[in-house]
N, CA and C of each residue as an Amber inpcrd file, in Angstrom:
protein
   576
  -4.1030000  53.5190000  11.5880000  -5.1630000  53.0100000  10.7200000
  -4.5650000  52.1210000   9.6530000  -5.3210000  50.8890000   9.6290000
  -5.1470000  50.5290000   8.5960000  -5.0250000  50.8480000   7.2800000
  -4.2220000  50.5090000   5.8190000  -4.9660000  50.9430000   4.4790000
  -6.5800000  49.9950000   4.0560000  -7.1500000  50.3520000   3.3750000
  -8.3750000  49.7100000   3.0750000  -7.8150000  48.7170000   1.9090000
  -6.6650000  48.5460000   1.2410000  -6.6480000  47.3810000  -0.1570000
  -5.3000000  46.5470000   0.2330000  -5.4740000  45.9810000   1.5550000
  -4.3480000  45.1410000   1.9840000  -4.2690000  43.7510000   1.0570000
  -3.1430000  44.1610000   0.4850000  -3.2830000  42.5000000  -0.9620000
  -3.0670000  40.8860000   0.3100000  -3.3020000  40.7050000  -0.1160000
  -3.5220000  38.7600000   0.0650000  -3.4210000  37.3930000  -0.3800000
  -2.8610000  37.0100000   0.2340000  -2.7620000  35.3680000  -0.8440000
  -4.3430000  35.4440000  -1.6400000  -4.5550000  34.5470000  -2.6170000
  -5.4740000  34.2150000  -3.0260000  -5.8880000  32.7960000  -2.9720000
  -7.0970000  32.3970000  -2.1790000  -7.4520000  31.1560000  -2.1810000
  -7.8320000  30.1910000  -2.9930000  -7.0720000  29.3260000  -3.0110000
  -6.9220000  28.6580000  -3.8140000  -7.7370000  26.9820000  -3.7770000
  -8.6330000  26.1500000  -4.6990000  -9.0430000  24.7960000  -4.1860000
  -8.2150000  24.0960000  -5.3020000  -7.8290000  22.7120000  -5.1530000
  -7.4930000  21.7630000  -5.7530000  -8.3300000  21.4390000  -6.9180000
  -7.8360000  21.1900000  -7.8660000  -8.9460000  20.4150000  -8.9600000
  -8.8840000  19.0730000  -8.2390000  -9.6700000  18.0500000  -9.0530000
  -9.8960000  16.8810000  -8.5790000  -8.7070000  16.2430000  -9.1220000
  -8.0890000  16.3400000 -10.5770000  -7.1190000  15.9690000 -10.6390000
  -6.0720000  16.1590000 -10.1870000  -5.6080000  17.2050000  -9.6440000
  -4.5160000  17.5540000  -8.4760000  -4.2560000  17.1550000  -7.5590000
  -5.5170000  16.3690000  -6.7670000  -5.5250000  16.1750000  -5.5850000
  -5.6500000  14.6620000  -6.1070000  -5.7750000  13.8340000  -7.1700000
  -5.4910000  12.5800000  -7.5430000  -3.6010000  12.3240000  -7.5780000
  -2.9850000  13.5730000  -8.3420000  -1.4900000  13.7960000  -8.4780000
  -0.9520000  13.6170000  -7.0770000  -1.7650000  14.3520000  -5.9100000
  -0.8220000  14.5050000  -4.8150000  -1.3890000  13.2670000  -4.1480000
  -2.7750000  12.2860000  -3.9390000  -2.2680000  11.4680000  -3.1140000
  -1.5900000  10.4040000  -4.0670000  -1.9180000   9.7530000  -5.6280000
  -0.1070000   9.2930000  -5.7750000   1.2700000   9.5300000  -5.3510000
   1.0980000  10.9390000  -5.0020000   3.2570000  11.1120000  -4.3690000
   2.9130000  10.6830000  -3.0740000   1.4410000  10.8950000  -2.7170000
   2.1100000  10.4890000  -1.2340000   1.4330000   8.9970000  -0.6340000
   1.3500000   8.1550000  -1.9570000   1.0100000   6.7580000  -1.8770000
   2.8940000   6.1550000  -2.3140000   3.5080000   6.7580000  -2.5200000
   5.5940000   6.8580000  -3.3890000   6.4060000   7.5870000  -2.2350000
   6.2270000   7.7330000  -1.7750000   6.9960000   8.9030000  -0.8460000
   8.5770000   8.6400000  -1.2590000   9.1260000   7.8130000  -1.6200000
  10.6880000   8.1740000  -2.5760000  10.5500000   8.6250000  -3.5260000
   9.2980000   9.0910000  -4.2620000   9.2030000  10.0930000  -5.5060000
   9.7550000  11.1090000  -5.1930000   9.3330000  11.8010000  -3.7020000
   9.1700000  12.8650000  -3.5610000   9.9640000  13.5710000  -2.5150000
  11.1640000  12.3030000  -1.6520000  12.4540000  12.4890000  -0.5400000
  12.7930000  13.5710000  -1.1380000  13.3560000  13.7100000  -2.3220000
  14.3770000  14.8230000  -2.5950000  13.6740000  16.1330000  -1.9710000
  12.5030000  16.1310000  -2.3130000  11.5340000  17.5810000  -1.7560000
  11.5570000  17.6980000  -0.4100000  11.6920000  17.1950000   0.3800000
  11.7310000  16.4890000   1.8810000  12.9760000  17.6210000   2.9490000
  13.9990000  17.2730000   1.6650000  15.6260000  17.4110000   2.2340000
  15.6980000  18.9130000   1.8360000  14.8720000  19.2720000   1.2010000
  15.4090000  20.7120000   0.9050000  16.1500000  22.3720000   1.9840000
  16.1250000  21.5450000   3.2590000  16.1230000  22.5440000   4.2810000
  17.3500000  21.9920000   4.7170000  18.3010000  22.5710000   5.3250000
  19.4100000  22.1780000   6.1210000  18.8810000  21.5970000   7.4700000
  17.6910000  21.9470000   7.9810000  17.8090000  20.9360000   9.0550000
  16.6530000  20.2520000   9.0630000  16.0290000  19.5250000   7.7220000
  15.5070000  19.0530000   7.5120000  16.7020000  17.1750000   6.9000000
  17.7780000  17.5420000   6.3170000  18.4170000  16.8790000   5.9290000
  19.0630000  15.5400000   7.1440000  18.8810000  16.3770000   8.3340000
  18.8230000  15.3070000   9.6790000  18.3150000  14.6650000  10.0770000
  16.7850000  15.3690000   9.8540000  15.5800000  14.8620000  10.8580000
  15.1160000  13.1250000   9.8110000  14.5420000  12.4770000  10.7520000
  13.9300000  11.4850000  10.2590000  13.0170000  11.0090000  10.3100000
  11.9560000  11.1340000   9.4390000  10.5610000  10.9760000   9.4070000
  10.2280000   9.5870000   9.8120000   9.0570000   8.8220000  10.3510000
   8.7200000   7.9240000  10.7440000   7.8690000   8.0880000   9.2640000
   8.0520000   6.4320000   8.8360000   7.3650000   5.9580000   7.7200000
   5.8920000   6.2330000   7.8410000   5.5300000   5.5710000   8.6730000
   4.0080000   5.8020000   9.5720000   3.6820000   7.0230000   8.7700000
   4.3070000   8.0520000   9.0060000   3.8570000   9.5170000   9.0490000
   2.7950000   9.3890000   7.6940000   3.7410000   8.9130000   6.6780000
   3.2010000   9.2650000   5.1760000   1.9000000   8.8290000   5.1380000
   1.4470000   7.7570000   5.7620000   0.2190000   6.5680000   5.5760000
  -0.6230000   7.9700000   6.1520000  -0.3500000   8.3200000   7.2420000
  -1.2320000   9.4630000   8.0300000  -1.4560000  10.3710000   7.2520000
  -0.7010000  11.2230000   7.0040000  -0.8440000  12.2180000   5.9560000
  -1.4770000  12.1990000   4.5320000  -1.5570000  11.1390000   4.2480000
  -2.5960000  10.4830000   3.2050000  -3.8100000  10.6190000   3.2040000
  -4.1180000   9.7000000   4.1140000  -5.2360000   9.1370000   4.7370000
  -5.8380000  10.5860000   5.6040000  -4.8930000  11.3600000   6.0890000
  -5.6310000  12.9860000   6.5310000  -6.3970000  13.4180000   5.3640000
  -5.1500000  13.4820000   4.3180000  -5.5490000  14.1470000   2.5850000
  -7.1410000  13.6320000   2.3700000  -6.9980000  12.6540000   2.5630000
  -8.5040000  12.2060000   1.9290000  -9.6410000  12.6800000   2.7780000
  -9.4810000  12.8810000   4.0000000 -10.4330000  13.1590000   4.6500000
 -10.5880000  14.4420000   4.6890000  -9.2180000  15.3810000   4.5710000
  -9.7370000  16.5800000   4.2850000 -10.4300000  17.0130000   2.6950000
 -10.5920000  16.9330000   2.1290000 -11.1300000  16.9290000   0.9140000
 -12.3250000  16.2250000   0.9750000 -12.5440000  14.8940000   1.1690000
 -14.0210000  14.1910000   1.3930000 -14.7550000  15.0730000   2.4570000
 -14.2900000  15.1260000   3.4590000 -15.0110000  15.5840000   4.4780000
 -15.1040000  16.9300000   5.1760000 -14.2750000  17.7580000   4.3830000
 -14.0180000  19.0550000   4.5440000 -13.5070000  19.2150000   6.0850000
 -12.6910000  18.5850000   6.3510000 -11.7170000  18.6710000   7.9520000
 -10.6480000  19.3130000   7.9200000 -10.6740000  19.8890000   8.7150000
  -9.1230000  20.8510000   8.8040000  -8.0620000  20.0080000   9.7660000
  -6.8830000  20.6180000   9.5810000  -5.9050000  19.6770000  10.8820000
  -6.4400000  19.5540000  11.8690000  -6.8050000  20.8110000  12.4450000
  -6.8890000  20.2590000  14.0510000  -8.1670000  19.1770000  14.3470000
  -9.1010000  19.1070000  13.4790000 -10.2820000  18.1220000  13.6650000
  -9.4900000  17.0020000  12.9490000  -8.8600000  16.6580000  12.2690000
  -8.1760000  15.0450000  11.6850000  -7.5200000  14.8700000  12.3240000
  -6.6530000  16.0110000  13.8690000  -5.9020000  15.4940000  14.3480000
  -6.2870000  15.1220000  16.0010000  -7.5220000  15.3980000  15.8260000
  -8.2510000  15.4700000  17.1970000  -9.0090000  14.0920000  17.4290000
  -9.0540000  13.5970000  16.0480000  -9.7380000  12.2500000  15.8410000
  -9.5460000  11.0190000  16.9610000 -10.0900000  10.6750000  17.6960000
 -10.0250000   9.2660000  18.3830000 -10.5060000   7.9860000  17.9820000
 -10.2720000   7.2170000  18.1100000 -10.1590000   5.5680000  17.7210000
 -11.9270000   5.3690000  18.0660000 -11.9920000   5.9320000  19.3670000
 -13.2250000   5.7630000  20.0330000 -14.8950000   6.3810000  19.5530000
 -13.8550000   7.5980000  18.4200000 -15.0350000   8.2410000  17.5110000
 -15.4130000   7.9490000  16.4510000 -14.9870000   6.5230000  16.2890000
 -14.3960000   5.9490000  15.0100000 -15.5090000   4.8480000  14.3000000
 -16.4510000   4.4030000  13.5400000 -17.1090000   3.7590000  13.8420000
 -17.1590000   2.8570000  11.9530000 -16.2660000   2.0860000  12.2330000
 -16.2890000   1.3620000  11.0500000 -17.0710000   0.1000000  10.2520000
 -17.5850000  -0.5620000  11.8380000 -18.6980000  -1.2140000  11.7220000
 -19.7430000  -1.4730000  10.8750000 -21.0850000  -2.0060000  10.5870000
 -21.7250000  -2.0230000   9.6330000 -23.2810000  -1.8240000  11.0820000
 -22.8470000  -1.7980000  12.0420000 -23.5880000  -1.5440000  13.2290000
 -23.5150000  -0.2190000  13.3600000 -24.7330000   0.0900000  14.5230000
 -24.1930000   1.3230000  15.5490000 -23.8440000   1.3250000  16.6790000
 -22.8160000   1.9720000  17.0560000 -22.2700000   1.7490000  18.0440000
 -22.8550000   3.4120000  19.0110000 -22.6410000   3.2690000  20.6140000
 -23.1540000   3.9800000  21.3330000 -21.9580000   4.2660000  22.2390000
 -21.5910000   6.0140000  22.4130000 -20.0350000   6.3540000  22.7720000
 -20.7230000   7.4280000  23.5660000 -20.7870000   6.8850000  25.2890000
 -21.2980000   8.7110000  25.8400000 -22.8830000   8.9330000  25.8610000
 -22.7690000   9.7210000  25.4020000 -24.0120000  10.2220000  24.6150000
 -24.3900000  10.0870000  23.8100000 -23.2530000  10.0170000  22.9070000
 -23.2300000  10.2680000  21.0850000 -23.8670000   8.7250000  20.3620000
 -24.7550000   8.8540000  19.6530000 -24.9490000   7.3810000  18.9110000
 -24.2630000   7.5150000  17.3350000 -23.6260000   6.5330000  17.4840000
 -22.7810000   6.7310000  15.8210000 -22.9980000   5.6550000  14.9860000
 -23.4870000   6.3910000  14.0540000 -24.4340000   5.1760000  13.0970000
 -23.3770000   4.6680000  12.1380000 -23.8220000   3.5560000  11.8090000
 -22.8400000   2.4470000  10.7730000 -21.7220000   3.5490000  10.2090000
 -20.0660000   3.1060000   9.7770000 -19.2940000   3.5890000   8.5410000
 -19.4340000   5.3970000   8.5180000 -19.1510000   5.6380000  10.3440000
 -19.1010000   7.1430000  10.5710000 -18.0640000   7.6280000  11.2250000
 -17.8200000   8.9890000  11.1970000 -16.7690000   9.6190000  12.5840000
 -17.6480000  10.3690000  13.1270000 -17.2740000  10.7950000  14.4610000
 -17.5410000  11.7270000  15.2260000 -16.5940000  13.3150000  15.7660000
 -16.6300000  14.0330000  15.1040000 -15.8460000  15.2080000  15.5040000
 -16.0310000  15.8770000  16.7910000 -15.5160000  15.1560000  18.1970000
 -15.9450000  15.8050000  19.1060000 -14.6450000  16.1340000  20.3030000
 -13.8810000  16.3800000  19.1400000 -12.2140000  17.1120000  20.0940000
 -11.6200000  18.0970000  19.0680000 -10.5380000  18.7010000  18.7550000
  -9.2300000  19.0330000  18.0570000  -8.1370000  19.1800000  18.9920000
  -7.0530000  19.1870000  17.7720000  -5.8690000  19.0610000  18.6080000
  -4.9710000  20.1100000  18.3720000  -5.0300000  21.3630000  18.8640000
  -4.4750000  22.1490000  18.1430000  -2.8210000  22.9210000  18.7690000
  -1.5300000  22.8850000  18.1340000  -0.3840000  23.7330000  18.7050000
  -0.0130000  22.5080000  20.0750000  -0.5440000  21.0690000  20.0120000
   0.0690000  20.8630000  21.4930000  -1.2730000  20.4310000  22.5350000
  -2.3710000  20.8020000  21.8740000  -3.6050000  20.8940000  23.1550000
  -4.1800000  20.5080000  22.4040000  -5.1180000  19.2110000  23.2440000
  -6.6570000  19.2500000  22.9900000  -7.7460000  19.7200000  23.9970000
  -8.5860000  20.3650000  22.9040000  -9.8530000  20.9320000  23.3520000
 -11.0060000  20.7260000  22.5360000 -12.0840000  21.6760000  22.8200000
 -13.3620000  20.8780000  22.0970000 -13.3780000  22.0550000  20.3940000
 -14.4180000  21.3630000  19.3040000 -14.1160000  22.1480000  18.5800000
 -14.4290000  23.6540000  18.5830000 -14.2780000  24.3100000  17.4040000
 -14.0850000  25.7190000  17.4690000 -15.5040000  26.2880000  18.0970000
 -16.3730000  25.4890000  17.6130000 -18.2320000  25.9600000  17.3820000
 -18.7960000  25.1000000  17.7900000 -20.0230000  25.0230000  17.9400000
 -21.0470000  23.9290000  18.1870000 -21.4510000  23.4080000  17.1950000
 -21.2230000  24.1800000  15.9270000 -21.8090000  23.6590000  14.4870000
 -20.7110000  22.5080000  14.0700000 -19.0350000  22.5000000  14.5490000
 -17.9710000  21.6550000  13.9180000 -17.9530000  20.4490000  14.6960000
 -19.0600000  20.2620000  15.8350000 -19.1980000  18.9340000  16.6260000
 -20.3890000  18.4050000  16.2660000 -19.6030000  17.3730000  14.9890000
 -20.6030000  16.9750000  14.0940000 -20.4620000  15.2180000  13.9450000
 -21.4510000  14.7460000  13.1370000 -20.9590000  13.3660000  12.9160000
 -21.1840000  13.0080000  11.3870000 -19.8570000  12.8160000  10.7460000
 -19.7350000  12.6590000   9.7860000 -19.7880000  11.1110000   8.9350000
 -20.8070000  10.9370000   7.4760000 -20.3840000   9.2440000   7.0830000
 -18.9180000   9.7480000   6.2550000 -18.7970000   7.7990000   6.2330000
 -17.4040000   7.4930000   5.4030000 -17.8380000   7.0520000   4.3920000
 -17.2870000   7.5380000   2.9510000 -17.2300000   6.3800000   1.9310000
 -16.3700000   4.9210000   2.0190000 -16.3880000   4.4290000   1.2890000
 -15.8570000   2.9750000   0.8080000 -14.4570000   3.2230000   1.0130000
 -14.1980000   4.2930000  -0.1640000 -13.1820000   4.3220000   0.3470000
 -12.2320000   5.3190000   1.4000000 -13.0960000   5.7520000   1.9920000
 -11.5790000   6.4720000   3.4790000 -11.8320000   5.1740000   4.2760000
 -13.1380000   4.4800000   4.1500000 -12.8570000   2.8590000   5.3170000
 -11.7770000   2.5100000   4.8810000 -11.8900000   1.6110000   3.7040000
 -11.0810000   1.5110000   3.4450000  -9.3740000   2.1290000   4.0700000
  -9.2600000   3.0970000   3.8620000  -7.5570000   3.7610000   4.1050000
  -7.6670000   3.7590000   5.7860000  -9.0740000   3.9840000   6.0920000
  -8.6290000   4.1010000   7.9210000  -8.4180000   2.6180000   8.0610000
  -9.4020000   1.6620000   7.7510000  -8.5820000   0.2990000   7.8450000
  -6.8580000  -0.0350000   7.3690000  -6.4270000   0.4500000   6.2120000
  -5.1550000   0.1120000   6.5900000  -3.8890000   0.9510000   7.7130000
  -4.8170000   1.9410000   7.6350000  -3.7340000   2.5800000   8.8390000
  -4.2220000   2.1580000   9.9020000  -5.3140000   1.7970000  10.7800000
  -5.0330000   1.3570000  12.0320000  -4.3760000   0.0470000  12.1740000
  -4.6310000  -0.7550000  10.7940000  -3.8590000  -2.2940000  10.7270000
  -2.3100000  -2.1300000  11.0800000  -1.8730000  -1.0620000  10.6210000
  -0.4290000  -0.9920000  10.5270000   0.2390000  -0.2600000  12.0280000
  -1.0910000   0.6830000  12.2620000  -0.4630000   1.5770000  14.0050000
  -1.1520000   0.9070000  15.1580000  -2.2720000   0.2370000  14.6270000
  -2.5850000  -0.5670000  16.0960000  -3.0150000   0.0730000  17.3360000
  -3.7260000   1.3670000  17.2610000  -4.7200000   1.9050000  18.4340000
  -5.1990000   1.5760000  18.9180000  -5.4030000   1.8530000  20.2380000
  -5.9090000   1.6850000  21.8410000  -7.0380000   2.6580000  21.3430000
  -8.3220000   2.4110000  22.0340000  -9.4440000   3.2560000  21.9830000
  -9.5760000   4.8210000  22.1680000  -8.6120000   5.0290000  23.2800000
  -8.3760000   6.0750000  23.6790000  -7.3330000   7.1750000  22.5600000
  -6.7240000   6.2400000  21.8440000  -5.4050000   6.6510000  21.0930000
  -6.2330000   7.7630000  19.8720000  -5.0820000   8.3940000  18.8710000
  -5.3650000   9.4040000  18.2410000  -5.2630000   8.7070000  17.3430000
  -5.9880000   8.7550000  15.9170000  -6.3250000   8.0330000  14.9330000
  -4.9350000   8.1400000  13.8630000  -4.5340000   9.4590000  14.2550000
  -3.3800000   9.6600000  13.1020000  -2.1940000  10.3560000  13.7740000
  -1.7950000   9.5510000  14.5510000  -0.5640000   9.8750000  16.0380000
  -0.3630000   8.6020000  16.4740000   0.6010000   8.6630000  17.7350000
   0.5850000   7.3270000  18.2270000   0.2750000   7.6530000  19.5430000
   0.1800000   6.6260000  20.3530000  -1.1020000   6.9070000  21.3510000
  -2.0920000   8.2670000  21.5440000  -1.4040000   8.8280000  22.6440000
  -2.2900000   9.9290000  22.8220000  -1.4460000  11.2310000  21.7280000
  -0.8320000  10.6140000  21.0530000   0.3230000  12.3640000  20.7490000
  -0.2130000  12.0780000  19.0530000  -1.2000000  12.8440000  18.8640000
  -0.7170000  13.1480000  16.8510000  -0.1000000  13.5470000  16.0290000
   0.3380000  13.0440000  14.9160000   1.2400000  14.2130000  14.6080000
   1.4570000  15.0040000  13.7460000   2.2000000  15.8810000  14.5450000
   2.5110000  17.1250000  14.7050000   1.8380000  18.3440000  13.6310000
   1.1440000  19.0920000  13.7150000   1.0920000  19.9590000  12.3240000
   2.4610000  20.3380000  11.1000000   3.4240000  20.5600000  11.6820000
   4.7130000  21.2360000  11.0840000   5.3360000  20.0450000  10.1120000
   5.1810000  18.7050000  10.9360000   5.9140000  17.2530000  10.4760000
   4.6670000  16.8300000   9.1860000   3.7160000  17.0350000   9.2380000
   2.1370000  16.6020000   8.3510000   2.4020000  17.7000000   7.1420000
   2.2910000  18.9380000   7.1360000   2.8080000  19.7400000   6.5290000
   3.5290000  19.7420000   5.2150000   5.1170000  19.4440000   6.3430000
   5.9530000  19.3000000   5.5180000   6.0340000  18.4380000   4.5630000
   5.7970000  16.8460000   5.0320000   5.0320000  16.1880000   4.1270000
   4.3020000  16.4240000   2.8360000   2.9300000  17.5040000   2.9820000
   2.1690000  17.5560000   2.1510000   2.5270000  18.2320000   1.5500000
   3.5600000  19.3350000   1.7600000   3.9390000  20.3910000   0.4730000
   4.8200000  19.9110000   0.0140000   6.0020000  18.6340000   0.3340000
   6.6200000  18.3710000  -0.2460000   6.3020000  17.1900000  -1.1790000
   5.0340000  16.9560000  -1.2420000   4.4470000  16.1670000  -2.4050000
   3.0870000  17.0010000  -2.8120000   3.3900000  17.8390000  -2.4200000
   2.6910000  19.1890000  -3.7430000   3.0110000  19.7820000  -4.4620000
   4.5780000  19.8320000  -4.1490000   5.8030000  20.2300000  -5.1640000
   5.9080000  19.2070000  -6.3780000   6.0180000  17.6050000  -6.0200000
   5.9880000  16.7280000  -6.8670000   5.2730000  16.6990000  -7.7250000
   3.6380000  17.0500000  -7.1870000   2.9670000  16.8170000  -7.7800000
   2.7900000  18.2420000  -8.7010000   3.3370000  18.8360000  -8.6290000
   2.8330000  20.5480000  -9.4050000   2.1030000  21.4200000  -8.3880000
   1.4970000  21.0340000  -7.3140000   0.9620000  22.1570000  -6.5960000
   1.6660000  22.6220000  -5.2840000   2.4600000  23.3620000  -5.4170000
   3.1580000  23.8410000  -4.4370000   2.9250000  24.6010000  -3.6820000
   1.1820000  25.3080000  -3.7040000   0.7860000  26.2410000  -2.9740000
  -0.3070000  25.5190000  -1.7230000  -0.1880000  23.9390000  -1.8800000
  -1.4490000  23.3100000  -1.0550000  -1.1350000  23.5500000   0.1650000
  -2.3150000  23.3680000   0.9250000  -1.8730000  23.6010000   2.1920000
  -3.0730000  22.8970000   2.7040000  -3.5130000  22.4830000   4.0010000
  -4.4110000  22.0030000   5.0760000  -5.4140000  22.5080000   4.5890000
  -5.8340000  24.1720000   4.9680000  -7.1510000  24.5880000   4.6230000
  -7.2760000  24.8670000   3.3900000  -6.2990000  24.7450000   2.1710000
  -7.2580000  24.2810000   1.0930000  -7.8110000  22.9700000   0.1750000
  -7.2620000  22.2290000   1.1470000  -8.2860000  20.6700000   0.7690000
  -9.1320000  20.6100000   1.1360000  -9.8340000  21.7110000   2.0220000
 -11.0690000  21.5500000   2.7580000 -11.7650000  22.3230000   1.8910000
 -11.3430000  23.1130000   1.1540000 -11.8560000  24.0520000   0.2960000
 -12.6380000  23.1900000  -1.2740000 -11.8130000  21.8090000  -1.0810000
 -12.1830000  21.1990000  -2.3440000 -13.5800000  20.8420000  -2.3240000
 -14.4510000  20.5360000  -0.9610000 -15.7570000  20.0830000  -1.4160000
 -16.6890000  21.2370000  -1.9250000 -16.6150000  22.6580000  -1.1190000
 -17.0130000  23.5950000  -1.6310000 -17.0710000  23.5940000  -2.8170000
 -16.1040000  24.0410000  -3.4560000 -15.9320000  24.9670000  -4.9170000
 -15.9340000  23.3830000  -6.0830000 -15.4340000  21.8450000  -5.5420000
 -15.7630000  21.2160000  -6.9070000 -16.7940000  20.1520000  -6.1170000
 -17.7350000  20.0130000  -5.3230000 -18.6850000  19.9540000  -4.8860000
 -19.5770000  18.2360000  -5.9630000 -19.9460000  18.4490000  -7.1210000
 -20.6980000  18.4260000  -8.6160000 -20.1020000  17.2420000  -8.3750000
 -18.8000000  17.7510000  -8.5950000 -17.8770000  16.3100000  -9.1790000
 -17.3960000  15.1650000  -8.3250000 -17.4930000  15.5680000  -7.2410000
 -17.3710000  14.1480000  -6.0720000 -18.0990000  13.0990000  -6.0850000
């Protein structure tokens, strides 16, 4: 049997200013190398520049749009609809300056999302167009390709990650993680 008062992290959301702190480090990413190297076999590996733009541009969407990894990383080019039109994908009709959440990518695999409620279609503000426009300018996707990967491969949870805590350290929050930027529309909701 279990005990009944098993202690637990405590969940935690970003203020709005926190999450202004962390995407500055990770608009600098030499602010924040030293945080990077802190592992012995981290001191080898070599990040693709790319990565940071991704991990950014995830940041924002998890927080705007309350997305977790595996739905930002499940993202396709093809669900993508930046237009000032609507465009028609399948079945799905995707109206002007939207995404469509209708994969994740989770451990290695894609499959569909968790629920029927998380295969959704979400708008964009000004600005995540904005940031998805400069990252596809710079990675150059095929329709089929993953919005924040290169072709079909995204990347990685562990490599995105590391990234983000090591400019959560920079920034003062060293406890961020994936699912609590998603936590930010919830709890500061008012202020967006």
């Amino acid at each position: 049997l279990l005990p009944r008062n098993i202690p637990h992290k405590e969940l935690r959301a970003p203020t709005l200013e926190e999450v202004r702190s962390l995407l500055l480090a990770l608009a600098t990413p030499a602010v924040f190398e030293k945080y990077l190297r802190h592992k012995r076999s981290a001191r080898t590996s070599r990040l693709d520049p790319l990565h940071f733009v991704r991990v950014r541009v995830m940041t924002l969407h998890g927080c705007a749009l309350a997305m977790g990894h595996a739905e930002s990383t499940g993202l396709r080019m093809k669900w993508v609809n930046l237009a000032s039109g609507v465009l028609t994908r399948g079945d799905r009709v995707l109206p002007r300056c939207s995404v469509a959440i209708e994969a994740n990518h989770n451990r290695g695999q894609w499959g569909p999302p968790k629920t029927k409620s998380r295969r959704r279609i979400l708008p964009l503000s000004e600005g995540l167009i904005d940031a998805v426009r400069t990252l596809i300018a710079q990675t150059k996707p095929g329709p089929d390709d993953a919005v924040f990967g290169t072709e079909d491969k995204p990347i990685g949870y562990s490599t995105s990650l590391r990234i983000l805590k090591a400019a959560g350290r920079h920034a003062g929050i060293p406890w961020i993680n994936w699912h609590s930027l998603r936590r930010l529309l919830r709890e500061h909701k008012p202020g967006i």
